[in-house]
PDB file of C-alpha atoms in Angstrom:
ATOM      1  CA  MET F  14     -20.414   4.426 -11.873  1.00  0.00           C
ATOM      2  CA  VAL F  15     -17.281   6.213 -13.090  1.00  0.00           C
ATOM      3  CA  ASP F  16     -17.905   9.231 -15.329  1.00  0.00           C
ATOM      4  CA  LEU F  17     -15.298   9.102 -18.105  1.00  0.00           C
ATOM      5  CA  SER F  18     -16.927  11.641 -20.417  1.00  0.00           C
ATOM      6  CA  SER F  19     -14.518  14.521 -19.816  1.00  0.00           C
ATOM      7  CA  PHE F  20     -11.491  12.255 -20.325  1.00  0.00           C
ATOM      8  CA  PHE F  21     -12.615  11.772 -23.906  1.00  0.00           C
ATOM      9  CA  SER F  22     -14.399  15.037 -24.678  1.00  0.00           C
ATOM     10  CA  ASP F  23     -11.491  17.168 -23.406  1.00  0.00           C
ATOM     11  CA  LYS F  24      -8.930  14.810 -25.001  1.00  0.00           C
ATOM     12  CA  LEU F  25      -7.084  14.390 -21.722  1.00  0.00           C
ATOM     13  CA  TYR F  26      -5.408  11.280 -23.147  1.00  0.00           C
ATOM     14  CA  LEU F  27      -3.221  13.668 -25.192  1.00  0.00           C
ATOM     15  CA  GLN F  28      -2.006  15.680 -22.222  1.00  0.00           C
ATOM     16  CA  PRO F  29       1.144  14.566 -20.329  1.00  0.00           C
ATOM     17  CA  THR F  30       0.590  14.285 -16.585  1.00  0.00           C
ATOM     18  CA  HIS F  31       2.547  14.139 -13.342  1.00  0.00           C
ATOM     19  CA  LEU F  32       2.036  10.358 -13.346  1.00  0.00           C
ATOM     20  CA  CYS F  33       3.431  10.131 -16.901  1.00  0.00           C
ATOM     21  CA  GLU F  34       6.628  11.782 -15.694  1.00  0.00           C
ATOM     22  CA  ILE F  35       6.877   9.548 -12.622  1.00  0.00           C
ATOM     23  CA  MET F  36       6.387   6.273 -14.497  1.00  0.00           C
ATOM     24  CA  THR F  37       8.775   7.314 -17.264  1.00  0.00           C
ATOM     25  CA  ARG F  38      11.471   8.172 -14.731  1.00  0.00           C
ATOM     26  CA  HIS F  39      11.134   4.782 -13.040  1.00  0.00           C
ATOM     27  CA  GLY F  40      11.298   2.930 -16.368  1.00  0.00           C
ATOM     28  CA  SER F  41       7.669   1.811 -16.638  1.00  0.00           C
ATOM     29  CA  ASP F  42       5.968   1.401 -20.032  1.00  0.00           C
ATOM     30  CA  LYS F  43       2.552   2.545 -18.771  1.00  0.00           C
ATOM     31  CA  GLY F  44       2.978   5.980 -20.321  1.00  0.00           C
ATOM     32  CA  ALA F  45       5.474   8.619 -21.357  1.00  0.00           C
ATOM     33  CA  ALA F  46       6.428  12.062 -20.131  1.00  0.00           C
ATOM     34  CA  ARG F  47       6.198  13.139 -23.782  1.00  0.00           C
ATOM     35  CA  ILE F  48       2.904  11.941 -25.186  1.00  0.00           C
ATOM     36  CA  GLU F  49       3.959  11.797 -28.853  1.00  0.00           C
ATOM     37  CA  GLY F  50       3.645   8.174 -29.804  1.00  0.00           C
ATOM     38  CA  PRO F  51       4.097   6.065 -26.636  1.00  0.00           C
ATOM     39  CA  ASP F  52       2.984   2.461 -26.990  1.00  0.00           C
ATOM     40  CA  HIS F  53       0.643   3.024 -24.033  1.00  0.00           C
ATOM     41  CA  ASN F  54      -0.812   6.120 -22.444  1.00  0.00           C
ATOM     42  CA  TYR F  55      -2.455   4.483 -19.451  1.00  0.00           C
ATOM     43  CA  THR F  56      -0.872   7.095 -17.195  1.00  0.00           C
ATOM     44  CA  THR F  57      -3.107   9.809 -18.670  1.00  0.00           C
ATOM     45  CA  PHE F  58      -6.143   7.694 -17.805  1.00  0.00           C
ATOM     46  CA  TYR F  59      -4.919   6.765 -14.328  1.00  0.00           C
ATOM     47  CA  HIS F  60      -4.101  10.373 -13.495  1.00  0.00           C
ATOM     48  CA  PHE F  61      -7.638  11.296 -14.540  1.00  0.00           C
ATOM     49  CA  LEU F  62      -9.010   8.633 -12.176  1.00  0.00           C
ATOM     50  CA  TRP F  63      -6.781   9.230  -9.142  1.00  0.00           C
ATOM     51  CA  LYS F  64      -5.275  12.726  -9.268  1.00  0.00           C
ATOM     52  CA  ASP F  65      -7.581  13.936  -6.485  1.00  0.00           C
ATOM     53  CA  LYS F  66      -7.053  10.830  -4.335  1.00  0.00           C
ATOM     54  CA  THR F  67      -3.288  10.505  -4.175  1.00  0.00           C
ATOM     55  CA  GLN F  68      -3.253  11.181  -0.421  1.00  0.00           C
ATOM     56  CA  GLU F  69      -6.255   8.917   0.272  1.00  0.00           C
ATOM     57  CA  VAL F  70      -5.092   5.708  -1.405  1.00  0.00           C
ATOM     58  CA  VAL F  71      -3.427   3.458   1.165  1.00  0.00           C
ATOM     59  CA  LYS F  72      -3.200   0.030  -0.468  1.00  0.00           C
ATOM     60  CA  VAL F  73      -2.338  -0.802  -4.093  1.00  0.00           C
ATOM     61  CA  PHE F  74      -1.743  -4.181  -5.757  1.00  0.00           C
ATOM     62  CA  GLU F  75      -0.334  -4.932  -9.199  1.00  0.00           C
ATOM     63  CA  MET F  76      -0.148  -8.358 -10.819  1.00  0.00           C
ATOM     64  CA  GLY F  77       2.981  -8.606 -12.962  1.00  0.00           C
ATOM     65  CA  LEU F  78       6.290  -6.999 -12.024  1.00  0.00           C
ATOM     66  CA  GLY F  79       7.573  -7.123 -15.585  1.00  0.00           C
ATOM     67  CA  SER F  80      10.188  -9.842 -15.903  1.00  0.00           C
ATOM     68  CA  ASN F  81      13.332  -9.132 -17.907  1.00  0.00           C
ATOM     69  CA  ASN F  82      14.085 -12.846 -18.243  1.00  0.00           C
ATOM     70  CA  THR F  83      13.325 -13.839 -21.826  1.00  0.00           C
ATOM     71  CA  ASP F  84      12.352 -17.412 -20.914  1.00  0.00           C
ATOM     72  CA  VAL F  85       9.189 -16.056 -19.237  1.00  0.00           C
ATOM     73  CA  LEU F  86       5.957 -15.578 -21.173  1.00  0.00           C
ATOM     74  CA  TYR F  87       5.087 -11.895 -21.728  1.00  0.00           C
ATOM     75  CA  ASN F  88       8.495 -10.703 -20.557  1.00  0.00           C
ATOM     76  CA  MET F  89       9.642  -7.105 -21.154  1.00  0.00           C
ATOM     77  CA  GLY F  90      12.900  -8.089 -22.806  1.00  0.00           C
ATOM     78  CA  PRO F  91      16.384  -7.974 -21.241  1.00  0.00           C
ATOM     79  CA  SER F  92      16.322  -4.172 -20.949  1.00  0.00           C
ATOM     80  CA  GLY F  93      13.120  -4.148 -18.895  1.00  0.00           C
ATOM     81  CA  ILE F  94      13.112  -2.949 -15.288  1.00  0.00           C
ATOM     82  CA  PRO F  95      11.171  -5.308 -12.995  1.00  0.00           C
ATOM     83  CA  GLY F  96       9.054  -3.457 -10.457  1.00  0.00           C
ATOM     84  CA  ALA F  97       9.256  -0.107 -12.252  1.00  0.00           C
ATOM     85  CA  SER F  98       5.546   0.604 -11.984  1.00  0.00           C
ATOM     86  CA  LEU F  99       5.464  -0.442  -8.315  1.00  0.00           C
ATOM     87  CA  ARG F 100       8.051   2.224  -7.587  1.00  0.00           C
ATOM     88  CA  GLY F 101       6.000   4.655  -9.621  1.00  0.00           C
ATOM     89  CA  TRP F 102       2.865   3.891  -7.594  1.00  0.00           C
ATOM     90  CA  ARG F 103       4.868   4.328  -4.376  1.00  0.00           C
ATOM     91  CA  GLU F 104       5.870   7.836  -5.426  1.00  0.00           C
ATOM     92  CA  TYR F 105       2.446   8.795  -6.786  1.00  0.00           C
ATOM     93  CA  PHE F 106       0.603   7.552  -3.687  1.00  0.00           C
ATOM     94  CA  PRO F 107       2.846   8.740  -0.819  1.00  0.00           C
ATOM     95  CA  SER F 108       0.730   7.148   1.938  1.00  0.00           C
ATOM     96  CA  ALA F 109       0.174   3.789   0.244  1.00  0.00           C
ATOM     97  CA  MET F 110       1.606   0.350   0.821  1.00  0.00           C
ATOM     98  CA  ILE F 111       2.348  -1.229  -2.567  1.00  0.00           C
ATOM     99  CA  TYR F 112       2.035  -4.966  -3.205  1.00  0.00           C
ATOM    100  CA  GLY F 113       2.987  -6.897  -6.319  1.00  0.00           C
ATOM    101  CA  ALA F 114       3.216 -10.441  -7.613  1.00  0.00           C
ATOM    102  CA  ASP F 115       4.810 -12.308 -10.490  1.00  0.00           C
ATOM    103  CA  ILE F 116       5.243 -15.850 -11.744  1.00  0.00           C
ATOM    104  CA  ASP F 117       8.997 -15.275 -12.115  1.00  0.00           C
ATOM    105  CA  ARG F 118      10.477 -15.702  -8.643  1.00  0.00           C
ATOM    106  CA  ARG F 119      13.789 -14.242  -9.840  1.00  0.00           C
ATOM    107  CA  VAL F 120      12.380 -10.702 -10.053  1.00  0.00           C
ATOM    108  CA  LEU F 121      10.695 -10.564  -6.649  1.00  0.00           C
ATOM    109  CA  PHE F 122      11.972  -7.932  -4.223  1.00  0.00           C
ATOM    110  CA  ASN F 123      11.067  -5.963  -1.110  1.00  0.00           C
ATOM    111  CA  GLU F 124      11.753  -2.271  -0.550  1.00  0.00           C
ATOM    112  CA  ASP F 125      10.387   0.529   1.568  1.00  0.00           C
ATOM    113  CA  ARG F 126       6.576   0.341   1.248  1.00  0.00           C
ATOM    114  CA  ILE F 127       6.829  -2.373  -1.434  1.00  0.00           C
ATOM    115  CA  ARG F 128       6.262  -6.101  -0.905  1.00  0.00           C
ATOM    116  CA  THR F 129       6.192  -8.680  -3.703  1.00  0.00           C
ATOM    117  CA  PHE F 130       5.173 -12.330  -3.830  1.00  0.00           C
ATOM    118  CA  TYR F 131       5.049 -15.291  -6.183  1.00  0.00           C
ATOM    119  CA  CYS F 132       1.781 -16.022  -7.972  1.00  0.00           C
ATOM    120  CA  ASP F 133       0.631 -17.930 -11.034  1.00  0.00           C
ATOM    121  CA  GLN F 134      -2.505 -16.014 -11.934  1.00  0.00           C
ATOM    122  CA  THR F 135      -4.021 -19.026 -13.693  1.00  0.00           C
ATOM    123  CA  ASP F 136      -3.880 -21.141 -10.508  1.00  0.00           C
ATOM    124  CA  PRO F 137      -6.673 -20.496  -7.975  1.00  0.00           C
ATOM    125  CA  ASP F 138      -4.652 -22.119  -5.177  1.00  0.00           C
ATOM    126  CA  ALA F 139      -1.675 -19.841  -5.864  1.00  0.00           C
ATOM    127  CA  ILE F 140      -3.999 -16.829  -5.908  1.00  0.00           C
ATOM    128  CA  ALA F 141      -5.499 -17.829  -2.550  1.00  0.00           C
ATOM    129  CA  ASP F 142      -1.997 -18.205  -1.110  1.00  0.00           C
ATOM    130  CA  LEU F 143      -1.081 -14.755  -2.442  1.00  0.00           C
ATOM    131  CA  TRP F 144      -4.023 -13.094  -0.729  1.00  0.00           C
ATOM    132  CA  GLY F 145      -3.150 -14.940   2.440  1.00  0.00           C
ATOM    133  CA  HIS F 146       0.033 -12.852   2.475  1.00  0.00           C
ATOM    134  CA  CYS F 147      -1.437  -9.571   1.216  1.00  0.00           C
ATOM    135  CA  GLY F 148      -4.878  -9.440   2.816  1.00  0.00           C
ATOM    136  CA  ASP F 149      -7.703  -7.403   1.362  1.00  0.00           C
ATOM    137  CA  GLU F 150      -9.284  -3.929   1.309  1.00  0.00           C
ATOM    138  CA  PHE F 151      -7.248  -2.693  -1.661  1.00  0.00           C
ATOM    139  CA  ASP F 152      -8.052   0.731  -3.082  1.00  0.00           C
ATOM    140  CA  ILE F 153      -6.620  -0.274  -6.460  1.00  0.00           C
ATOM    141  CA  ILE F 154      -5.882  -3.620  -8.104  1.00  0.00           C
ATOM    142  CA  VAL F 155      -4.129  -3.624 -11.492  1.00  0.00           C
ATOM    143  CA  ASP F 156      -3.692  -6.769 -13.608  1.00  0.00           C
ATOM    144  CA  ASP F 157      -0.626  -6.315 -15.835  1.00  0.00           C
ATOM    145  CA  GLY F 158       0.364  -9.990 -15.747  1.00  0.00           C
ATOM    146  CA  TYR F 159      -0.475 -12.426 -18.536  1.00  0.00           C
ATOM    147  CA  HIS F 160      -1.891 -10.384 -21.376  1.00  0.00           C
ATOM    148  CA  ALA F 161      -4.504 -13.021 -22.119  1.00  0.00           C
ATOM    149  CA  LEU F 162      -8.162 -12.709 -21.212  1.00  0.00           C
ATOM    150  CA  HIS F 163      -8.566 -16.248 -19.901  1.00  0.00           C
ATOM    151  CA  ALA F 164      -5.804 -15.614 -17.357  1.00  0.00           C
ATOM    152  CA  ASN F 165      -7.205 -12.177 -16.524  1.00  0.00           C
ATOM    153  CA  SER F 166     -10.612 -13.745 -15.908  1.00  0.00           C
ATOM    154  CA  ILE F 167      -9.255 -16.374 -13.509  1.00  0.00           C
ATOM    155  CA  PHE F 168      -7.372 -13.794 -11.486  1.00  0.00           C
ATOM    156  CA  LEU F 169     -10.342 -11.427 -11.454  1.00  0.00           C
ATOM    157  CA  ASP F 170     -12.782 -14.092 -10.284  1.00  0.00           C
ATOM    158  CA  HIS F 171     -10.516 -14.964  -7.350  1.00  0.00           C
ATOM    159  CA  SER F 172      -9.427 -11.423  -6.502  1.00  0.00           C
ATOM    160  CA  ILE F 173     -12.375  -9.044  -6.824  1.00  0.00           C
ATOM    161  CA  SER F 174     -13.367  -9.819  -3.234  1.00  0.00           C
ATOM    162  CA  ARG F 175     -10.109  -8.177  -2.119  1.00  0.00           C
ATOM    163  CA  LEU F 176     -11.124  -4.812  -3.565  1.00  0.00           C
ATOM    164  CA  LYS F 177     -12.621  -2.398  -1.059  1.00  0.00           C
ATOM    165  CA  ARG F 178     -15.932  -0.672  -1.653  1.00  0.00           C
ATOM    166  CA  GLY F 179     -15.238   2.429  -3.711  1.00  0.00           C
ATOM    167  CA  GLY F 180     -12.104   0.795  -5.145  1.00  0.00           C
ATOM    168  CA  LEU F 181     -11.129   0.277  -8.775  1.00  0.00           C
ATOM    169  CA  TYR F 182      -9.890  -2.859 -10.516  1.00  0.00           C
ATOM    170  CA  VAL F 183      -8.075  -2.529 -13.867  1.00  0.00           C
ATOM    171  CA  ILE F 184      -7.154  -5.149 -16.458  1.00  0.00           C
ATOM    172  CA  GLU F 185      -4.526  -3.743 -18.814  1.00  0.00           C
ATOM    173  CA  ASP F 186      -3.526  -4.623 -22.379  1.00  0.00           C
ATOM    174  CA  VAL F 187      -6.866  -5.953 -23.596  1.00  0.00           C
ATOM    175  CA  ASP F 188      -6.201  -6.964 -27.190  1.00  0.00           C
ATOM    176  CA  SER F 189      -8.688  -5.749 -29.801  1.00  0.00           C
ATOM    177  CA  GLY F 190      -8.897  -9.312 -31.093  1.00  0.00           C
ATOM    178  CA  SER F 191     -10.405 -10.401 -27.778  1.00  0.00           C
ATOM    179  CA  PHE F 192     -13.092  -7.699 -27.629  1.00  0.00           C
ATOM    180  CA  PRO F 193     -16.021 -10.163 -27.928  1.00  0.00           C
ATOM    181  CA  ASP F 194     -14.799 -12.057 -24.865  1.00  0.00           C
ATOM    182  CA  ALA F 195     -13.914  -8.816 -23.090  1.00  0.00           C
ATOM    183  CA  LYS F 196     -17.427  -7.463 -23.634  1.00  0.00           C
ATOM    184  CA  ALA F 197     -18.887 -10.726 -22.319  1.00  0.00           C
ATOM    185  CA  LEU F 198     -16.747 -10.397 -19.183  1.00  0.00           C
ATOM    186  CA  VAL F 199     -17.889  -6.799 -18.713  1.00  0.00           C
ATOM    187  CA  LYS F 200     -21.523  -7.858 -19.099  1.00  0.00           C
ATOM    188  CA  THR F 201     -21.078 -10.543 -16.437  1.00  0.00           C
ATOM    189  CA  TYR F 202     -19.498  -8.182 -13.933  1.00  0.00           C
ATOM    190  CA  ASN F 203     -22.043  -5.451 -14.577  1.00  0.00           C
ATOM    191  CA  ARG F 204     -24.568  -7.658 -12.816  1.00  0.00           C
ATOM    192  CA  MET F 205     -22.785  -7.081  -9.509  1.00  0.00           C
ATOM    193  CA  PHE F 206     -20.511  -4.078 -10.052  1.00  0.00           C
ATOM    194  CA  TRP F 207     -19.909  -1.316 -12.605  1.00  0.00           C
ATOM    195  CA  ALA F 208     -17.694  -2.467 -15.460  1.00  0.00           C
ATOM    196  CA  GLN F 209     -16.608  -0.996 -18.769  1.00  0.00           C
ATOM    197  CA  LEU F 210     -14.211  -1.750 -21.604  1.00  0.00           C
ATOM    198  CA  VAL F 211     -12.247   1.475 -22.118  1.00  0.00           C
ATOM    199  CA  LYS F 212     -10.493   2.063 -25.440  1.00  0.00           C
ATOM    200  CA  ILE F 213      -7.868   4.738 -24.824  1.00  0.00           C
ATOM    201  CA  PRO F 214      -7.077   6.606 -28.071  1.00  0.00           C
ATOM    202  CA  ASN F 215      -3.480   6.183 -29.201  1.00  0.00           C
ATOM    203  CA  ALA F 216      -2.368   6.834 -32.789  1.00  0.00           C
ATOM    204  CA  LYS F 217       0.628   4.518 -32.409  1.00  0.00           C
ATOM    205  CA  ASN F 218      -1.185   1.619 -30.765  1.00  0.00           C
ATOM    206  CA  THR F 219      -4.648   0.581 -31.940  1.00  0.00           C
ATOM    207  CA  LYS F 220      -4.179  -3.038 -30.849  1.00  0.00           C
ATOM    208  CA  ASP F 221      -3.938  -3.331 -27.071  1.00  0.00           C
ATOM    209  CA  ASN F 222      -4.100   0.164 -25.552  1.00  0.00           C
ATOM    210  CA  ASN F 223      -7.331  -0.854 -23.864  1.00  0.00           C
ATOM    211  CA  VAL F 224      -8.390  -1.647 -20.301  1.00  0.00           C
ATOM    212  CA  ILE F 225     -11.318  -3.188 -18.481  1.00  0.00           C
ATOM    213  CA  LEU F 226     -12.290  -1.005 -15.540  1.00  0.00           C
ATOM    214  CA  ILE F 227     -14.398  -2.378 -12.683  1.00  0.00           C
ATOM    215  CA  ALA F 228     -15.692  -0.234  -9.828  1.00  0.00           C
ATOM    216  CA  LYS F 229     -16.978  -1.677  -6.579  1.00  0.00           C
ATOM    217  CA  PRO F 230     -19.827   0.634  -5.470  1.00  0.00           C
TER     218      PRO F 230
END
């Protein structure tokens, strides 16, 4: 179980963090160095979860590099920076190898401590091929790919086995309109793991500033 009480009671979601600054500098939309009105403030939540483990995390995966090609579903627009959050994770976790995947082959890249691969997260065969390249035992898996619960569910079902014990799996951008299905997914995964739908307060965004968090005891 993950104790989130102080995150809400102490209103930590309103306090800019070191991770906010890092992600902002790399061009990620996960949070902002100034907290006044960002579309998302996931970085406040992630810093709460991992601030004491930055040296311990050794393997991170994120689905969705953030395509800037407008012919791709859920693209970031032409001004987006593909791989921005991967570079942010690399800086935040100085000992970690960072892996990523995207359906848009044009934005794949490899850098120091970053490896990226093609994957259609709605295709179980493509997911299996992805993990054949990346392996398992991930400390953190983040799904920031298709912002649609059916796609999130497919990827989760075929990827949770790659999360190490004690690791955390996050599904970002859970739309408030899909809360009934999200709660059903949480209920299913609570039979085997610890799972919770987390609504992160944000005055500017009351629609999709929400995550599903799954811990593997």
